[in-house]
Amino acid sequence: MEEQTYDKKYARFILALFAMIIVAVMYVEGMLTPSLPSIAEGFHITVDQVSLVLSTYLLTGVALSPIVGKLADLYGKKKMMSIVMLIYAGAVSVTGFSPNFTFMVISRAVQGVGLTIMPLGMAMVREEFPRKMVPRAQALISGMFGVGFAVSLPLGSFISNYYGWRMTYHTAIPFIVALAILTLWKVKESRYRRPDVKVDYVGAIALGVPLALIVLAMSEGSSWGWHSILFLGMAITGIVLLIPMFIYERHYYHHGGEAIFDMKLLSKRNVLIANISLTISGIGMYLSMQALSYRFETPEPYGFGFSILETGISMVAFAAGMIVFSIVTGKLISRTGIKPLAIAGSIVSAIGFFMLSASPGLVMTLADEAIIGSGMAIMNASIINLLVLSVEARDMGLATSMNSTFRYIGSSIGAPIAGTVLSLYTAVDVVHSATGNVIFSFPDATAFKYAFMIGAFTFVISAFVVLLSKEVLGRRMEVVKKSTVTPSEE
């Protein structure tokens, strides 16, 4: 039945559209990181304050992801994607014209809705492709992250370096607006909708508030101080507020409601494993990639002494590994199955990080980068297929959005851990000038070693978690199905 309703031309259009959306979003977000120093200088704020540009985006996205995903299941994925794209396009359009830092933080918070685009796109692709073609389509979407990195890091660094950070936003506006119009005009509404179901608004607030508090605390912990009252109060409040949320959602579900935080969905083995695996690997990825960026920009002999532009170009090796092996994964996964590739990808990334911990020279660092990107591409494409092929179409929006929430929580934990590790082990350099001596503190070899080793261990743990999953694809799955068929069924 799925093959009969499959519109090949339209499915390919959907795949191409969301691939372009991901590249555009990755460009907007990827070019922002190297621009942070110039943003701080332009608004006359501190390094600690400018980190709010990233954390407000993240906390809004984390809080909204499960809510938007649930609304997409109830009212249609095209409708929610259109709303999200319009809001995101509006926020991107005004951010570059921010008259002050407060305005920019608010517009970045609104822009956080962009984090819901990826899970909505994956859910729509799952609906439009027959089951046997889903793995290749999802692998291609995962590969677009690599394309986004390859475009955003060097191009964004170049534009920010020579034309200012505002121009990076201005150059993105026509592409984001055009993609929003294409979504409104060309995308068909989802076949799986349940508009008669009541929305769990109380549950949405009860879930969104503690998630936002936890993510904000973790994102700003290094600047506030890990022992500060502000960090401890916000983190503990967020964790404590999860308790009444669980109680309310359990009560809501048992009285026939469609809960935003679906414990029944999370209780499915593959859904839980996919979420745990990506949370753990998300910690390692963001921790290690931040450490790698610091190593490129830290002066010699502690690092390579690269400029922002040179650092952006150097990160292309990571993106190249992601692009190539996302395509390879899409071709192999239907034959090999999900578990072997997910485990292999995790181990490959772990090996790459272990090799980086030995503080190699530039050439080997770039090679290790490519190895890490290759492993992440294999693992990410495999895990998302494990998720989307394990849930019903009616729950696809919520399942992919909750998965994104777990991934973002992992990333919000990884980045501040990196900052802590890099600040624990430092070397001091004194620069003599006419006005006096200036003391600079840089992460030393020990700091980078521990950061990369922690990243490696998170991927090893992720591989062991995937071992507990149930295979849903490949030849082993076909053998299991055949062995369970009775003579009467044949």
Short mmCIF file of N, CA and C in Angstrom, two decimals, residues 370-467:
data_model
loop_
_atom_site.label_atom_id
_atom_site.label_comp_id
_atom_site.label_asym_id
_atom_site.label_seq_id
_atom_site.Cartn_x
_atom_site.Cartn_y
_atom_site.Cartn_z
N ALA A 370 38.72 14.38 9.93
CA ALA A 370 37.94 13.69 8.89
C ALA A 370 37.43 12.35 9.40
N ILE A 371 38.24 11.65 10.19
CA ILE A 371 37.83 10.36 10.77
C ILE A 371 36.64 10.56 11.71
N ILE A 372 36.72 11.60 12.55
CA ILE A 372 35.63 11.90 13.48
C ILE A 372 34.35 12.22 12.73
N GLY A 373 34.46 13.09 11.71
CA GLY A 373 33.28 13.44 10.93
C GLY A 373 32.67 12.23 10.23
N SER A 374 33.51 11.33 9.75
CA SER A 374 33.03 10.11 9.09
C SER A 374 32.24 9.24 10.08
N GLY A 375 32.81 9.06 11.26
CA GLY A 375 32.13 8.24 12.27
C GLY A 375 30.81 8.85 12.70
N MET A 376 30.79 10.17 12.89
CA MET A 376 29.55 10.84 13.30
C MET A 376 28.48 10.73 12.23
N ALA A 377 28.87 10.82 10.96
CA ALA A 377 27.91 10.69 9.87
C ALA A 377 27.27 9.31 9.88
N ILE A 378 28.10 8.29 10.04
CA ILE A 378 27.59 6.92 10.07
C ILE A 378 26.66 6.71 11.25
N MET A 379 27.08 7.19 12.44
CA MET A 379 26.28 6.99 13.64
C MET A 379 24.97 7.76 13.59
N ASN A 380 25.03 9.04 13.22
CA ASN A 380 23.82 9.87 13.20
C ASN A 380 22.79 9.36 12.21
N ALA A 381 23.24 9.00 10.99
CA ALA A 381 22.31 8.49 9.99
C ALA A 381 21.68 7.18 10.44
N SER A 382 22.45 6.36 11.14
CA SER A 382 21.94 5.07 11.62
C SER A 382 20.93 5.26 12.74
N ILE A 383 21.27 6.12 13.71
CA ILE A 383 20.41 6.30 14.88
C ILE A 383 19.07 6.92 14.50
N ILE A 384 19.07 7.90 13.59
CA ILE A 384 17.80 8.51 13.21
C ILE A 384 16.92 7.51 12.48
N ASN A 385 17.52 6.59 11.72
CA ASN A 385 16.74 5.53 11.08
C ASN A 385 16.21 4.53 12.10
N LEU A 386 17.01 4.25 13.13
CA LEU A 386 16.53 3.38 14.20
C LEU A 386 15.27 3.96 14.83
N LEU A 387 15.26 5.29 14.97
CA LEU A 387 14.11 5.95 15.58
C LEU A 387 12.89 5.96 14.66
N VAL A 388 13.05 6.49 13.45
CA VAL A 388 11.88 6.69 12.58
C VAL A 388 11.28 5.38 12.09
N LEU A 389 12.08 4.31 12.06
CA LEU A 389 11.55 3.01 11.62
C LEU A 389 11.00 2.19 12.79
N SER A 390 11.02 2.78 13.99
CA SER A 390 10.54 2.08 15.18
C SER A 390 9.24 2.66 15.74
N VAL A 391 8.75 3.78 15.15
CA VAL A 391 7.53 4.40 15.66
C VAL A 391 6.49 4.50 14.55
N GLU A 392 5.24 4.64 14.96
CA GLU A 392 4.14 4.76 14.00
C GLU A 392 4.13 6.17 13.40
N ALA A 393 3.56 6.26 12.18
CA ALA A 393 3.51 7.54 11.47
C ALA A 393 2.78 8.61 12.29
N ARG A 394 1.80 8.22 13.07
CA ARG A 394 1.01 9.18 13.85
C ARG A 394 1.83 9.86 14.94
N ASP A 395 2.95 9.22 15.36
CA ASP A 395 3.78 9.77 16.43
C ASP A 395 5.12 10.29 15.92
N MET A 396 5.28 10.36 14.59
CA MET A 396 6.59 10.67 14.02
C MET A 396 7.08 12.06 14.42
N GLY A 397 6.21 13.06 14.39
CA GLY A 397 6.62 14.42 14.73
C GLY A 397 7.12 14.52 16.15
N LEU A 398 6.37 13.95 17.10
CA LEU A 398 6.77 14.01 18.50
C LEU A 398 8.04 13.21 18.74
N ALA A 399 8.15 12.03 18.10
CA ALA A 399 9.33 11.18 18.31
C ALA A 399 10.61 11.87 17.86
N THR A 400 10.61 12.45 16.66
CA THR A 400 11.81 13.11 16.15
C THR A 400 12.11 14.39 16.93
N SER A 401 11.08 15.09 17.37
CA SER A 401 11.29 16.33 18.14
C SER A 401 11.85 16.04 19.53
N MET A 402 11.33 15.00 20.18
CA MET A 402 11.86 14.62 21.49
C MET A 402 13.31 14.18 21.36
N ASN A 403 13.62 13.48 20.27
CA ASN A 403 14.99 13.06 20.03
C ASN A 403 15.91 14.26 19.90
N SER A 404 15.44 15.29 19.18
CA SER A 404 16.22 16.51 19.03
C SER A 404 16.42 17.19 20.39
N THR A 405 15.39 17.15 21.23
CA THR A 405 15.49 17.74 22.57
C THR A 405 16.60 17.09 23.37
N PHE A 406 16.65 15.76 23.34
CA PHE A 406 17.70 15.04 24.06
C PHE A 406 19.07 15.38 23.49
N ARG A 407 19.17 15.48 22.17
CA ARG A 407 20.44 15.82 21.53
C ARG A 407 20.92 17.21 21.97
N TYR A 408 19.98 18.18 22.00
CA TYR A 408 20.34 19.55 22.37
C TYR A 408 20.72 19.65 23.83
N ILE A 409 20.08 18.86 24.68
CA ILE A 409 20.46 18.84 26.09
C ILE A 409 21.89 18.34 26.23
N GLY A 410 22.23 17.30 25.45
CA GLY A 410 23.60 16.80 25.46
C GLY A 410 24.60 17.85 25.04
N SER A 411 24.24 18.59 23.98
CA SER A 411 25.15 19.63 23.50
C SER A 411 25.31 20.76 24.51
N SER A 412 24.22 21.09 25.21
CA SER A 412 24.28 22.17 26.20
C SER A 412 25.13 21.78 27.40
N ILE A 413 25.27 20.48 27.63
CA ILE A 413 26.13 20.00 28.71
C ILE A 413 27.59 19.94 28.24
N GLY A 414 27.78 19.51 26.98
CA GLY A 414 29.13 19.31 26.46
C GLY A 414 29.95 20.58 26.37
N ALA A 415 29.34 21.66 25.86
CA ALA A 415 30.08 22.92 25.66
C ALA A 415 30.64 23.49 26.96
N PRO A 416 29.83 23.61 28.04
CA PRO A 416 30.41 24.15 29.28
C PRO A 416 31.43 23.22 29.93
N ILE A 417 31.28 21.90 29.74
CA ILE A 417 32.29 20.97 30.26
C ILE A 417 33.63 21.25 29.58
N ALA A 418 33.56 21.50 28.26
CA ALA A 418 34.77 21.83 27.52
C ALA A 418 35.44 23.07 28.09
N GLY A 419 34.62 24.10 28.37
CA GLY A 419 35.17 25.32 28.93
C GLY A 419 35.84 25.09 30.27
N THR A 420 35.23 24.22 31.08
CA THR A 420 35.80 23.91 32.39
C THR A 420 37.12 23.18 32.28
N VAL A 421 37.17 22.14 31.42
CA VAL A 421 38.39 21.35 31.24
C VAL A 421 39.52 22.23 30.71
N LEU A 422 39.21 23.08 29.72
CA LEU A 422 40.23 23.93 29.11
C LEU A 422 40.74 25.01 30.07
N SER A 423 39.92 25.38 31.05
CA SER A 423 40.35 26.40 32.01
C SER A 423 41.09 25.80 33.20
N LEU A 424 40.99 24.48 33.40
CA LEU A 424 41.66 23.83 34.53
C LEU A 424 43.15 23.67 34.29
N TYR A 425 43.53 23.42 33.06
CA TYR A 425 44.94 23.18 32.73
C TYR A 425 45.40 24.25 31.75
N THR A 426 46.15 25.21 32.24
CA THR A 426 46.53 26.34 31.40
C THR A 426 48.03 26.62 31.48
N ALA A 427 48.53 27.28 30.44
CA ALA A 427 49.91 27.76 30.41
C ALA A 427 49.86 29.29 30.34
N VAL A 428 50.81 29.92 30.94
CA VAL A 428 50.84 31.38 31.00
C VAL A 428 51.95 31.91 30.10
N ASP A 429 51.63 32.94 29.33
CA ASP A 429 52.61 33.56 28.45
C ASP A 429 52.64 35.07 28.76
N VAL A 430 53.83 35.63 28.88
CA VAL A 430 53.99 37.06 29.18
C VAL A 430 54.50 37.78 27.94
N VAL A 431 53.76 38.79 27.50
CA VAL A 431 54.16 39.58 26.34
C VAL A 431 54.64 40.94 26.83
N HIS A 432 55.88 41.30 26.46
CA HIS A 432 56.47 42.57 26.89
C HIS A 432 56.15 43.66 25.87
N SER A 433 55.67 44.78 26.35
CA SER A 433 55.34 45.90 25.47
C SER A 433 55.78 47.20 26.12
N ALA A 434 55.64 48.28 25.36
CA ALA A 434 56.06 49.59 25.85
C ALA A 434 55.24 50.04 27.05
N THR A 435 53.98 49.58 27.12
CA THR A 435 53.09 49.99 28.21
C THR A 435 53.18 49.07 29.42
N GLY A 436 53.99 48.01 29.30
CA GLY A 436 54.10 47.07 30.41
C GLY A 436 53.92 45.64 29.96
N ASN A 437 53.98 44.73 30.91
CA ASN A 437 53.83 43.31 30.60
C ASN A 437 52.36 42.91 30.57
N VAL A 438 51.99 42.10 29.56
CA VAL A 438 50.63 41.59 29.44
C VAL A 438 50.67 40.07 29.60
N ILE A 439 49.86 39.55 30.51
CA ILE A 439 49.86 38.11 30.79
C ILE A 439 48.67 37.47 30.08
N PHE A 440 48.97 36.43 29.29
CA PHE A 440 47.93 35.67 28.60
C PHE A 440 47.91 34.24 29.14
N SER A 441 46.71 33.67 29.28
CA SER A 441 46.56 32.30 29.74
C SER A 441 45.92 31.47 28.64
N PHE A 442 46.54 30.32 28.32
CA PHE A 442 46.04 29.47 27.24
C PHE A 442 45.86 28.03 27.74
N PRO A 443 44.92 27.29 27.17
CA PRO A 443 44.83 25.85 27.49
C PRO A 443 46.13 25.17 27.05
N ASP A 444 46.64 24.25 27.88
CA ASP A 444 47.87 23.55 27.50
C ASP A 444 47.57 22.18 26.92
N ALA A 445 48.61 21.41 26.65
CA ALA A 445 48.44 20.09 26.01
C ALA A 445 47.60 19.15 26.87
N THR A 446 47.74 19.25 28.19
CA THR A 446 46.96 18.39 29.08
C THR A 446 45.47 18.67 28.96
N ALA A 447 45.10 19.94 28.85
CA ALA A 447 43.69 20.32 28.72
C ALA A 447 43.09 19.71 27.46
N PHE A 448 43.80 19.84 26.34
CA PHE A 448 43.29 19.28 25.08
C PHE A 448 43.24 17.75 25.14
N LYS A 449 44.24 17.15 25.77
CA LYS A 449 44.28 15.69 25.89
C LYS A 449 43.05 15.17 26.61
N TYR A 450 42.73 15.77 27.77
CA TYR A 450 41.59 15.30 28.56
C TYR A 450 40.26 15.58 27.85
N ALA A 451 40.16 16.73 27.18
CA ALA A 451 38.92 17.06 26.48
C ALA A 451 38.64 16.04 25.39
N PHE A 452 39.66 15.69 24.61
CA PHE A 452 39.48 14.72 23.52
C PHE A 452 39.24 13.31 24.05
N MET A 453 39.87 12.98 25.16
CA MET A 453 39.67 11.64 25.74
C MET A 453 38.25 11.50 26.28
N ILE A 454 37.72 12.56 26.90
CA ILE A 454 36.34 12.52 27.38
C ILE A 454 35.39 12.32 26.19
N GLY A 455 35.66 13.05 25.10
CA GLY A 455 34.85 12.88 23.90
C GLY A 455 34.89 11.46 23.38
N ALA A 456 36.08 10.85 23.38
CA ALA A 456 36.22 9.47 22.90
C ALA A 456 35.42 8.51 23.77
N PHE A 457 35.49 8.67 25.08
CA PHE A 457 34.77 7.77 25.98
C PHE A 457 33.26 7.89 25.81
N THR A 458 32.75 9.08 25.53
CA THR A 458 31.30 9.22 25.34
C THR A 458 30.83 8.41 24.13
N PHE A 459 31.64 8.37 23.08
CA PHE A 459 31.25 7.59 21.89
C PHE A 459 31.37 6.09 22.13
N VAL A 460 32.32 5.69 22.95
CA VAL A 460 32.42 4.26 23.32
C VAL A 460 31.18 3.84 24.10
N ILE A 461 30.77 4.69 25.05
CA ILE A 461 29.55 4.40 25.83
C ILE A 461 28.34 4.35 24.91
N SER A 462 28.26 5.28 23.95
CA SER A 462 27.15 5.30 23.01
C SER A 462 27.08 4.00 22.22
N ALA A 463 28.24 3.45 21.84
CA ALA A 463 28.27 2.18 21.10
C ALA A 463 27.69 1.04 21.93
N PHE A 464 28.03 1.01 23.22
CA PHE A 464 27.49 -0.03 24.10
C PHE A 464 25.98 0.11 24.29
N VAL A 465 25.50 1.35 24.34
CA VAL A 465 24.05 1.58 24.47
C VAL A 465 23.31 1.04 23.25
N VAL A 466 23.86 1.28 22.06
CA VAL A 466 23.22 0.81 20.82
C VAL A 466 23.13 -0.71 20.78
N LEU A 467 24.06 -1.39 21.42
CA LEU A 467 24.03 -2.86 21.46
C LEU A 467 22.71 -3.39 22.02
#
